[in-house]
Coordinates of C-alpha atoms in Angstrom, one line a residue:
Chain A
X1 CA -56.5 87.0 58.4
X2 CA -58.7 89.9 59.1
X3 CA -60.4 88.5 62.1
X4 CA -56.9 87.8 63.7
X5 CA -56.1 91.5 63.8
X6 CA -58.2 93.8 65.8
X7 CA -57.6 96.9 67.8
X8 CA -56.7 95.0 71.0
X9 CA -54.1 92.9 69.0
X10 CA -52.7 96.0 67.4
X11 CA -52.4 97.8 70.8
X12 CA -50.5 94.7 72.2
X13 CA -48.4 94.8 69.1
X14 CA -47.5 98.4 69.6
X15 CA -46.6 97.6 73.2
X16 CA -44.4 94.8 72.0
X17 CA -46.5 92.1 73.5
X18 CA -47.5 89.9 70.6
X19 CA -46.3 86.5 69.6
X20 CA -44.2 86.1 66.4
X21 CA -47.2 84.5 64.7
X22 CA -49.4 87.5 65.6
X23 CA -46.8 89.8 64.3
X24 CA -46.9 87.9 61.0
X25 CA -50.6 88.3 60.8
X26 CA -50.2 92.0 61.5
X27 CA -47.8 92.2 58.6
X28 CA -50.2 90.5 56.2
X29 CA -53.0 92.7 57.5
X30 CA -50.9 95.7 56.7
X31 CA -50.2 94.6 53.2
X32 CA -53.9 95.4 52.6
X33 CA -53.4 99.0 51.6
X34 CA -56.7 100.1 53.0
X35 CA -55.7 99.1 56.5
X36 CA -52.9 101.7 56.6
X37 CA -55.4 104.4 57.6
X38 CA -56.7 102.2 60.4
X39 CA -53.2 101.3 61.5
X40 CA -52.4 105.0 62.0
X41 CA -55.7 105.7 63.6
X42 CA -55.0 103.0 66.2
X43 CA -51.4 104.0 66.6
X44 CA -52.7 107.6 67.3
X45 CA -55.2 106.2 69.9
X46 CA -52.6 104.0 71.5
X47 CA -50.2 107.0 71.7
X48 CA -52.9 109.3 73.1
X49 CA -53.5 106.9 76.0
X50 CA -49.7 106.6 76.7
X51 CA -48.4 110.1 76.3
X52 CA -44.8 110.2 77.5
X53 CA -44.1 113.9 77.4
X54 CA -45.8 117.0 78.2
X55 CA -45.2 119.5 75.5
X56 CA -46.7 122.9 74.9
X57 CA -48.0 122.9 71.4
X58 CA -48.8 126.6 71.5
X59 CA -45.2 127.5 71.9
X60 CA -44.0 125.4 69.0
X61 CA -47.0 126.6 66.9
X62 CA -46.0 130.2 67.4
X63 CA -42.4 129.4 66.7
X64 CA -43.3 127.6 63.5
X65 CA -45.7 130.4 62.5
X66 CA -43.0 132.9 63.0
X67 CA -40.6 130.8 60.9
X68 CA -43.1 130.7 58.2
X69 CA -43.8 134.4 58.4
X70 CA -40.1 135.1 58.2
X71 CA -39.6 133.0 55.2
X72 CA -42.6 133.8 53.1
X73 CA -43.7 137.4 53.2
X74 CA -40.1 138.4 53.1
X75 CA -40.2 137.7 49.3
X76 CA -42.7 140.5 48.8
X77 CA -40.6 142.9 50.9
X78 CA -37.7 142.4 48.5
X79 CA -39.2 144.8 46.0
X80 CA -36.9 147.8 45.3
X81 CA -37.0 150.2 48.1
X82 CA -39.0 153.4 47.5
X83 CA -36.8 155.9 45.7
X84 CA -36.8 158.8 48.2
X85 CA -33.4 160.0 47.0
X86 CA -34.6 162.2 44.2
X87 CA -32.3 164.2 41.9
X88 CA -33.4 167.6 43.2
X89 CA -32.7 166.6 46.8
X90 CA -29.2 165.4 45.8
X91 CA -28.2 168.8 44.5
X92 CA -29.3 170.6 47.6
X93 CA -27.8 168.1 49.9
X94 CA -24.4 168.1 48.4
X95 CA -24.1 171.9 48.3
X96 CA -25.2 172.2 51.9
X97 CA -22.9 169.6 53.2
X98 CA -20.2 169.0 50.7
X99 CA -17.6 169.3 53.3
X100 CA -19.3 166.7 55.5
X101 CA -19.6 164.3 52.6
X102 CA -16.0 164.6 51.8
X103 CA -14.9 163.9 55.3
X104 CA -17.2 161.0 55.5
X105 CA -15.8 159.6 52.3
X106 CA -12.3 160.1 53.7
X107 CA -13.2 158.3 56.9
X108 CA -14.7 155.4 54.9
X109 CA -11.5 155.1 52.9
X110 CA -9.5 155.0 56.1
X111 CA -11.7 152.3 57.5
X112 CA -11.5 150.4 54.3
X113 CA -7.7 150.6 54.4
X114 CA -7.6 149.4 58.0
X115 CA -10.0 146.5 57.3
X116 CA -8.8 145.8 53.7
X117 CA -8.1 142.2 54.5
X118 CA -11.7 141.6 55.7
X119 CA -13.0 143.6 52.7
X120 CA -10.9 141.9 50.1
X121 CA -10.8 138.4 51.4
X122 CA -13.2 136.0 52.9
X123 CA -11.9 133.5 55.4
X124 CA -13.7 130.3 56.4
X125 CA -12.6 128.6 59.5
X126 CA -13.6 125.3 61.1
X127 CA -13.3 124.7 64.8
X128 CA -12.1 121.6 66.5
X129 CA -14.2 118.6 65.7
X130 CA -16.1 120.4 62.9
X131 CA -16.0 119.7 59.2
X132 CA -17.7 122.0 56.7
X133 CA -18.6 121.8 53.0
X134 CA -18.8 125.0 51.0
X135 CA -19.1 126.0 47.4
X136 CA -16.8 128.7 46.1
X137 CA -18.1 131.5 43.9
X138 CA -16.8 129.7 40.8
X139 CA -18.8 126.5 41.7
X140 CA -15.9 124.4 43.0
X141 CA -16.7 122.4 46.1
X142 CA -14.5 122.3 49.1
X143 CA -14.9 120.2 52.2
X144 CA -12.8 121.4 55.1
X145 CA -11.6 119.2 58.0
X146 CA -11.5 120.3 61.6
X147 CA -9.2 123.1 62.7
X148 CA -8.6 124.4 59.2
X149 CA -8.9 127.8 57.5
X150 CA -9.4 128.7 53.9
X151 CA -8.9 132.3 52.6
X152 CA -9.9 133.5 49.2
X153 CA -10.6 136.8 47.5
X154 CA -14.2 138.1 47.6
X155 CA -13.9 138.7 43.9
X156 CA -12.9 135.1 43.4
X157 CA -14.1 133.6 40.2
X158 CA -15.6 136.9 38.8
X159 CA -14.1 138.4 35.7
X160 CA -12.1 141.6 35.9
X161 CA -13.9 144.7 34.9
X162 CA -14.0 146.4 31.5
X163 CA -10.8 148.5 32.2
X164 CA -8.5 145.4 32.2
X165 CA -8.9 143.9 28.7
X166 CA -5.4 142.6 28.6
X167 CA -6.0 140.7 31.8
X168 CA -9.1 139.0 30.5
X169 CA -7.3 138.0 27.3
X170 CA -4.7 136.1 29.3
X171 CA -6.7 135.4 32.3
X172 CA -5.9 131.7 32.2
X173 CA -2.5 132.4 33.5
X174 CA -2.5 135.9 34.8
X175 CA -5.6 135.7 37.0
X176 CA -5.8 132.3 38.6
X177 CA -8.3 131.4 41.2
X178 CA -6.2 131.5 44.4
X179 CA -7.0 130.1 47.8
X180 CA -4.8 129.8 50.8
X181 CA -5.2 126.7 53.0
X182 CA -4.0 125.9 56.5
X183 CA -5.1 122.6 57.7
X184 CA -6.9 119.9 55.6
X185 CA -9.4 120.2 52.8
X186 CA -10.7 118.2 49.9
X187 CA -11.3 120.0 46.6
X188 CA -13.5 119.2 43.7
X189 CA -12.6 121.9 41.2
X190 CA -14.9 123.1 38.4
X191 CA -13.3 123.5 35.1
X192 CA -14.0 127.0 33.7
X193 CA -14.6 127.6 30.0
X194 CA -11.6 130.0 29.9
X195 CA -9.3 127.5 31.4
X196 CA -8.6 129.7 34.4
X197 CA -6.2 127.9 36.8
X198 CA -7.1 127.1 40.4
X199 CA -4.2 127.4 42.8
X200 CA -4.0 126.3 46.4
X201 CA -1.3 127.9 48.5
X202 CA 0.0 126.4 51.7
X203 CA 2.0 128.1 54.5
X204 CA 4.7 125.6 53.8
X205 CA 5.4 127.3 50.4
X206 CA 3.8 124.5 48.4
X207 CA 1.6 125.6 45.5
X208 CA -0.9 123.3 43.9
X209 CA -2.0 124.4 40.5
X210 CA -5.1 122.7 39.0
X211 CA -7.1 122.4 35.9
X212 CA -10.4 120.8 37.0
X213 CA -9.9 117.9 39.3
X214 CA -10.4 116.2 42.7
X215 CA -7.7 116.1 45.3
X216 CA -7.0 116.4 49.0
X217 CA -4.5 118.8 50.6
X218 CA -3.1 118.2 54.1
X219 CA -1.2 121.2 55.3
X220 CA -0.4 121.1 59.0
X221 CA 2.7 121.6 61.2
X222 CA 3.4 117.9 61.1
X223 CA 3.4 117.5 57.3
X224 CA 2.2 118.8 54.0
X225 CA 0.7 116.3 51.7
X226 CA -1.4 116.2 48.5
X227 CA -3.3 113.2 47.2
X228 CA -4.8 113.3 43.7
X229 CA -8.0 111.4 42.9
X230 CA -8.6 112.5 39.3
X231 CA -7.4 115.0 36.8
X232 CA -4.0 116.6 36.9
X233 CA -2.3 119.0 39.2
X234 CA 1.1 120.7 39.2
X235 CA 3.1 121.2 42.4
X236 CA 5.6 124.0 42.9
X237 CA 7.6 124.7 46.0
X238 CA 9.1 127.8 47.3
X239 CA 12.6 126.6 46.3
X240 CA 13.7 127.7 42.8
X241 CA 15.9 124.6 42.4
X242 CA 13.0 122.1 42.7
X243 CA 11.4 121.7 39.3
X244 CA 7.5 121.7 39.2
X245 CA 6.0 118.2 39.6
X246 CA 3.0 117.0 37.7
X247 CA 0.9 114.6 39.6
X248 CA -1.1 111.7 38.2
X249 CA -4.2 110.3 39.8
X250 CA -3.3 108.0 42.7
X251 CA -0.1 110.0 43.4
X252 CA 0.6 111.0 47.0
X253 CA 3.2 113.7 47.4
X254 CA 4.7 114.8 50.7
X255 CA 6.7 117.9 51.2
X256 CA 9.7 116.8 53.2
X257 CA 11.7 118.8 55.8
X258 CA 14.2 119.9 53.2
X259 CA 11.5 121.4 51.1
X260 CA 11.7 118.6 48.5
X261 CA 8.8 116.7 47.1
X262 CA 8.6 112.9 47.8
X263 CA 6.3 111.0 45.5
X264 CA 4.6 107.7 46.4
X265 CA 1.7 105.9 44.9
X266 CA -1.5 105.2 46.9
X267 CA -4.2 102.8 45.8
X268 CA -6.8 104.8 47.7
X269 CA -6.3 108.5 47.3
X270 CA -9.8 109.0 48.5
X271 CA -8.9 107.6 52.0
X272 CA -7.0 110.9 52.6
X273 CA -10.4 112.5 52.6
X274 CA -12.1 109.9 54.8
X275 CA -12.7 112.5 57.4
X276 CA -15.4 113.9 55.2
X277 CA -17.5 110.9 56.4
X278 CA -16.2 111.2 59.9
X279 CA -14.1 108.1 59.1
X280 CA -10.6 107.4 60.3
X281 CA -8.5 105.1 58.3
X282 CA -5.6 103.6 60.3
X283 CA -3.0 101.4 58.7
X284 CA -0.4 100.3 61.3
X285 CA -0.9 103.8 62.7
X286 CA 0.8 104.2 66.0
X287 CA -0.8 105.7 69.1
X288 CA 1.8 108.5 68.8
X289 CA 0.5 109.5 65.3
X290 CA -3.1 109.2 66.6
X291 CA -2.2 111.6 69.3
X292 CA -1.2 114.1 66.6
X293 CA -4.6 113.5 64.9
X294 CA -6.4 114.1 68.1
X295 CA -4.4 117.3 68.6
X296 CA -5.0 118.6 65.0
X297 CA -8.7 117.7 64.8
X298 CA -9.9 118.3 68.3
X299 CA -7.3 120.5 70.0
X300 CA -6.6 117.8 72.6
X301 CA -3.2 117.6 74.4
X302 CA -2.4 114.0 74.6
X303 CA 0.1 112.3 76.9
X304 CA 1.0 108.6 76.6
X305 CA 2.2 106.6 79.6
X306 CA 5.1 104.7 78.2
X307 CA 6.9 104.9 74.9
X308 CA 6.1 101.2 74.4
X309 CA 2.4 102.2 74.5
X310 CA 3.0 105.1 72.1
X311 CA 4.4 102.6 69.6
X312 CA 1.4 100.3 69.6
X313 CA -0.6 100.4 66.3
X314 CA -4.1 100.2 65.1
X315 CA -5.3 99.2 61.6
X316 CA -8.8 99.5 60.2
X317 CA -11.5 102.0 59.2
X318 CA -13.6 103.4 61.9
X319 CA -16.2 106.1 62.3
X320 CA -16.3 108.6 65.2
X321 CA -18.5 111.7 65.3
X322 CA -16.5 113.5 68.0
X323 CA -13.3 113.3 70.1
X324 CA -15.0 111.2 72.8
X325 CA -16.1 108.6 70.4
X326 CA -12.7 108.4 68.9
X327 CA -11.0 108.2 72.3
X328 CA -13.3 105.4 73.4
X329 CA -12.7 103.5 70.2
X330 CA -8.9 103.7 70.5
X331 CA -9.0 102.7 74.2
X332 CA -11.2 99.7 73.3
X333 CA -9.0 98.6 70.4
X334 CA -5.8 98.8 72.3
X335 CA -7.4 97.6 75.6
X336 CA -6.0 100.6 77.5
X337 CA -7.4 103.2 79.8
X338 CA -7.6 106.9 79.3
X339 CA -8.6 109.9 81.3
X340 CA -9.9 113.0 79.8
X341 CA -10.0 116.3 81.6
X342 CA -11.2 119.1 79.4
X343 CA -8.5 119.3 76.7
X344 CA -6.1 117.0 78.3
X345 CA -6.1 113.3 77.6
X346 CA -3.7 110.7 79.0
X347 CA -3.4 107.1 78.0
X348 CA -2.2 104.4 80.4
X349 CA -1.8 100.7 80.2
Chain B
X4 CA -55.1 112.0 79.8
X5 CA -58.7 111.5 81.0
X6 CA -58.0 113.4 84.1
X7 CA -56.7 116.5 82.4
X8 CA -59.3 116.6 79.7
X9 CA -61.1 119.6 81.2
X10 CA -57.9 121.6 81.2
X11 CA -57.2 121.1 77.6
X12 CA -60.4 122.1 76.0
X13 CA -62.7 124.9 77.2
X14 CA -66.1 123.6 78.2
X15 CA -67.9 125.5 75.5
X16 CA -66.0 123.6 72.8
X17 CA -68.2 120.7 73.1
X18 CA -67.6 119.6 69.5
X19 CA -63.9 119.4 70.3
X20 CA -64.5 117.6 73.5
X21 CA -66.0 114.8 71.5
X22 CA -62.8 114.5 69.6
X23 CA -60.7 113.8 72.5
X24 CA -59.4 110.3 72.8
X25 CA -60.6 108.4 75.7
X26 CA -60.2 104.7 76.7
X27 CA -63.9 104.2 76.9
X28 CA -64.8 106.1 73.8
X29 CA -63.3 105.5 70.4
X30 CA -61.6 108.6 69.0
X31 CA -63.7 109.8 66.1
X32 CA -61.1 110.0 63.4
X33 CA -63.4 111.0 60.7
X34 CA -64.5 113.9 62.7
X35 CA -60.9 114.9 63.4
X36 CA -60.3 115.0 59.7
X37 CA -63.5 116.9 59.1
X38 CA -62.5 119.5 61.7
X39 CA -59.1 119.9 60.1
X40 CA -60.4 120.2 56.6
X41 CA -63.0 122.8 57.5
X42 CA -60.4 124.7 59.4
X43 CA -58.1 124.7 56.4
X44 CA -61.0 125.8 54.3
X45 CA -61.4 128.9 56.3
X46 CA -57.7 129.7 56.4
X47 CA -54.4 127.8 56.3
X48 CA -53.4 129.4 59.6
X49 CA -56.6 128.0 61.3
X50 CA -55.9 124.7 59.7
X51 CA -52.4 124.6 61.1
X52 CA -53.4 125.6 64.5
X53 CA -56.0 122.8 64.5
X54 CA -53.3 120.3 63.3
X55 CA -51.0 121.4 66.1
X56 CA -53.6 121.2 68.7
X57 CA -54.8 117.8 67.8
X58 CA -51.6 116.1 66.8
X59 CA -48.5 117.9 68.2
X60 CA -48.5 116.2 71.6
X61 CA -49.1 112.6 70.5
X62 CA -46.6 113.0 67.6
X63 CA -43.9 114.3 70.0
X64 CA -44.7 111.5 72.4
X65 CA -44.3 109.0 69.6
X66 CA -41.0 110.6 68.2
X67 CA -39.5 110.5 71.7
X68 CA -39.9 106.7 71.7
X69 CA -37.3 106.7 68.9
X70 CA -34.9 109.5 69.7
X71 CA -35.3 109.7 73.5
X72 CA -34.5 113.4 73.6
X73 CA -37.4 115.8 74.1
X74 CA -35.8 118.7 72.2
X75 CA -35.0 116.5 69.2
X76 CA -38.5 115.0 69.2
X77 CA -40.0 118.5 69.2
X78 CA -37.7 119.6 66.4
X79 CA -38.6 116.7 64.3
X80 CA -42.3 117.2 64.7
X81 CA -41.9 121.0 64.2
X82 CA -40.0 120.4 61.0
X83 CA -42.6 118.1 59.7
X84 CA -45.3 120.7 60.2
X85 CA -43.0 123.4 58.7
X86 CA -42.3 121.2 55.6
X87 CA -46.0 120.5 55.3
X88 CA -46.6 124.2 55.0
X89 CA -43.5 125.1 53.0
X90 CA -44.1 122.4 50.3
X91 CA -47.8 123.5 50.1
X92 CA -48.8 119.9 50.3
X93 CA -51.2 120.6 53.1
X94 CA -53.7 121.4 50.4
X95 CA -53.3 118.1 48.6
X96 CA -52.8 115.6 51.5
X97 CA -53.9 112.2 50.3
X98 CA -55.6 109.9 52.8
X99 CA -55.8 111.7 56.2
X100 CA -53.7 114.4 57.8
X101 CA -53.1 111.9 60.6
X102 CA -51.6 109.3 58.3
X103 CA -49.4 111.9 56.6
X104 CA -48.1 113.4 59.9
X105 CA -47.4 110.1 61.7
X106 CA -45.7 108.6 58.6
X107 CA -43.5 111.7 58.2
X108 CA -42.6 112.0 61.8
X109 CA -41.8 108.3 62.1
X110 CA -39.7 108.4 59.0
X111 CA -37.7 111.3 60.3
X112 CA -37.3 110.0 63.8
X113 CA -36.1 106.6 62.6
X114 CA -33.6 108.2 60.3
X115 CA -32.3 110.5 63.0
X116 CA -31.8 107.6 65.4
X117 CA -30.2 105.4 62.8
X118 CA -27.8 108.2 61.8
X119 CA -27.0 109.0 65.4
X120 CA -26.2 105.4 66.3
X121 CA -24.4 104.4 63.2
X122 CA -22.3 107.6 63.2
X123 CA -23.6 109.2 60.0
X124 CA -25.1 112.2 61.7
X125 CA -24.6 115.4 59.7
X126 CA -25.7 118.9 60.3
X127 CA -28.3 118.7 57.6
X128 CA -29.7 115.2 58.4
X129 CA -32.7 116.8 60.1
X130 CA -33.5 119.5 57.5
X131 CA -32.7 117.8 54.3
X132 CA -35.0 114.8 54.4
X133 CA -37.1 115.6 51.4
X134 CA -38.7 112.2 51.5
X135 CA -41.7 112.3 53.8
X136 CA -42.0 108.5 54.2
X137 CA -45.4 108.4 52.5
X138 CA -44.6 105.3 50.4
X139 CA -43.9 102.8 53.2
X140 CA -44.3 99.0 53.0
X141 CA -45.7 96.8 55.7
X142 CA -42.1 95.8 56.4
X143 CA -41.1 99.5 57.0
X144 CA -44.0 100.0 59.3
X145 CA -43.0 96.9 61.3
X146 CA -39.3 97.9 61.3
X147 CA -40.2 101.3 62.8
X148 CA -42.4 99.7 65.4
X149 CA -39.7 97.2 66.4
X150 CA -37.1 100.0 66.5
X151 CA -38.9 102.1 69.1
X152 CA -39.7 98.9 71.1
X153 CA -36.1 97.9 71.2
X154 CA -35.0 101.4 72.3
X155 CA -37.5 101.2 75.1
X156 CA -36.3 97.8 76.1
X157 CA -32.6 98.9 76.2
X158 CA -33.4 101.9 78.4
X159 CA -35.6 99.8 80.6
X160 CA -32.8 97.3 81.2
X161 CA -30.2 99.9 82.0
X162 CA -29.0 99.7 85.7
X163 CA -31.2 102.1 87.8
X164 CA -28.5 104.8 88.3
X165 CA -27.5 104.7 84.7
X166 CA -31.1 105.0 83.6
X167 CA -31.8 107.8 85.9
X168 CA -28.8 109.8 84.7
X169 CA -29.6 109.1 81.1
X170 CA -33.2 110.4 81.5
X171 CA -32.0 113.5 83.4
X172 CA -29.6 114.3 80.7
X173 CA -31.9 113.7 77.7
X174 CA -35.3 114.7 79.1
X175 CA -34.5 117.5 81.6
X176 CA -31.7 118.8 79.3
X177 CA -29.3 118.9 82.2
X178 CA -25.5 119.2 81.9
X179 CA -23.4 116.4 83.1
X180 CA -21.9 118.6 85.8
X181 CA -25.4 119.6 87.1
X182 CA -26.4 116.0 87.3
X183 CA -23.1 115.2 89.1
X184 CA -23.8 118.0 91.6
X185 CA -27.4 117.0 92.2
X186 CA -26.6 113.3 92.7
X187 CA -23.4 113.9 94.6
X188 CA -21.3 112.0 92.0
X189 CA -18.1 112.7 90.3
X190 CA -18.4 114.2 86.9
X191 CA -16.5 111.3 85.5
X192 CA -19.0 108.8 86.9
X193 CA -21.9 110.7 85.2
X194 CA -20.0 110.7 81.9
X195 CA -19.3 107.0 82.3
X196 CA -23.0 106.3 82.9
X197 CA -24.0 108.3 79.8
X198 CA -21.4 106.6 77.7
X199 CA -22.6 103.2 78.9
X200 CA -26.3 104.0 78.1
X201 CA -25.3 105.1 74.6
X202 CA -23.1 102.1 74.1
X203 CA -26.0 99.8 75.1
X204 CA -28.2 101.5 72.6
X205 CA -25.6 101.2 69.9
X206 CA -25.0 97.5 70.8
X207 CA -28.7 96.8 70.2
X208 CA -28.5 98.4 66.8
X209 CA -25.2 97.0 65.9
X210 CA -26.5 94.3 63.4
X211 CA -28.5 97.0 61.7
X212 CA -25.7 99.5 61.9
X213 CA -23.3 97.1 60.3
X214 CA -25.7 96.4 57.5
X215 CA -26.0 100.1 56.8
X216 CA -22.3 100.5 57.0
X217 CA -21.7 97.8 54.5
X218 CA -24.3 99.3 52.2
X219 CA -22.3 102.6 52.3
X220 CA -19.2 100.8 50.9

């Protein structure tokens, strides 16, 4: 085989100008491990004679060098800062400007009060078309779908200080891990040794109480839904008359307009979180409902030509990275036209 | 390349001049490696500078054959250099630096393209590729080569206007609106051309994309 493959053949091969037989001999030539070096040597030569772009390596070199310098020496700089605040200086400083210190403290407290929400809570938001995965301080994993927000305490998951012994003793019930969700998110909750509960609150008044499990919460204007993949969760609503509902894996619960819980079974609870993979699962889903999805996920305002068109349905599982891909896909499947102008989309027959 | 040789390397650097590839003269690979290794011996910074000088341009040019966007190609190559430094593996590169760099860049570029066209692109796809593609089989090598050849073919076969718009968008980093203004076209026309180009690319990769899709399920 060796004599069939030489530099000229390999150059032709790189340029896509060899016969299938020659390609076969290149393949067997490559299976000789020692030829790999030569292959790359010739590839490099071939490339050098056919450069396609003019790049400035110095610029990128400097950028990379900077990136390396920013990452590495930074570790050395993290040593404790020199202690210039010595005790003797403290005494003098306070006596000289005690009044100043007091007023600064007062001012800080006032600012703290004004921004207490920002200080006490952390809010994570996703924009239109954006999904995001995050790990909460307790180790639980959350993946948020587009146009959603999650708010939780900055002290989330940490134990309460020494002064609150009673709270620690009964922390499983008294001090649950609370998050507030608007939008859609998929949760994978870490079970903590002290059995502390994890609670998801939604604006619709639905409370999902958890003990280590995987589930998806959908909480938007259109509906509030919870799908459970594994473990156990308890649902409570704002209405005192509705008893709490314990969900089993595979349950799909919808909060209806009257504030009551409707329970149905789903064979694929995970499909409620298909958006994690940028997937859209449609099952006899009408264009009208898809318009809602486009609005919720990408902020698009959708108009549909006729109500007959709005009633046409799509079934199947599709991936789309962004609004345009999804729009194109829908138009192709339904064999219809659409026009997009910024945030406005209209479908026509 | 031959014409601009003098601009690249100062005349006094005769030893480097010899390294430059030239159709008439075989690139002396062993010497390239020798230069790099002796530069690394004096200091890692010098070593990296030499690597950049010798390989950055051809690597970008090669990556562009896959991803067809200049910025992405530069990011991919930059990331490979960065990882080479960060992992400290520059001190223990087996074979040659050239083999290491080309293999890593091709591996990344191929994965980027596959993810882009099969719709599995995630924010971390570029950064989190720990695998440097150093354990490739002859089949992988050929798959990579066929991939960039197919991309080239698709783009070559695009209708002239579509091709022109695609290249302006991807290589000159121009906004659709700018392209529309310059060519005197409606924005929608430009968008349609871009969509068509991407769709053509996807169509060529469809059999492969489907395979990957099935593998996921």
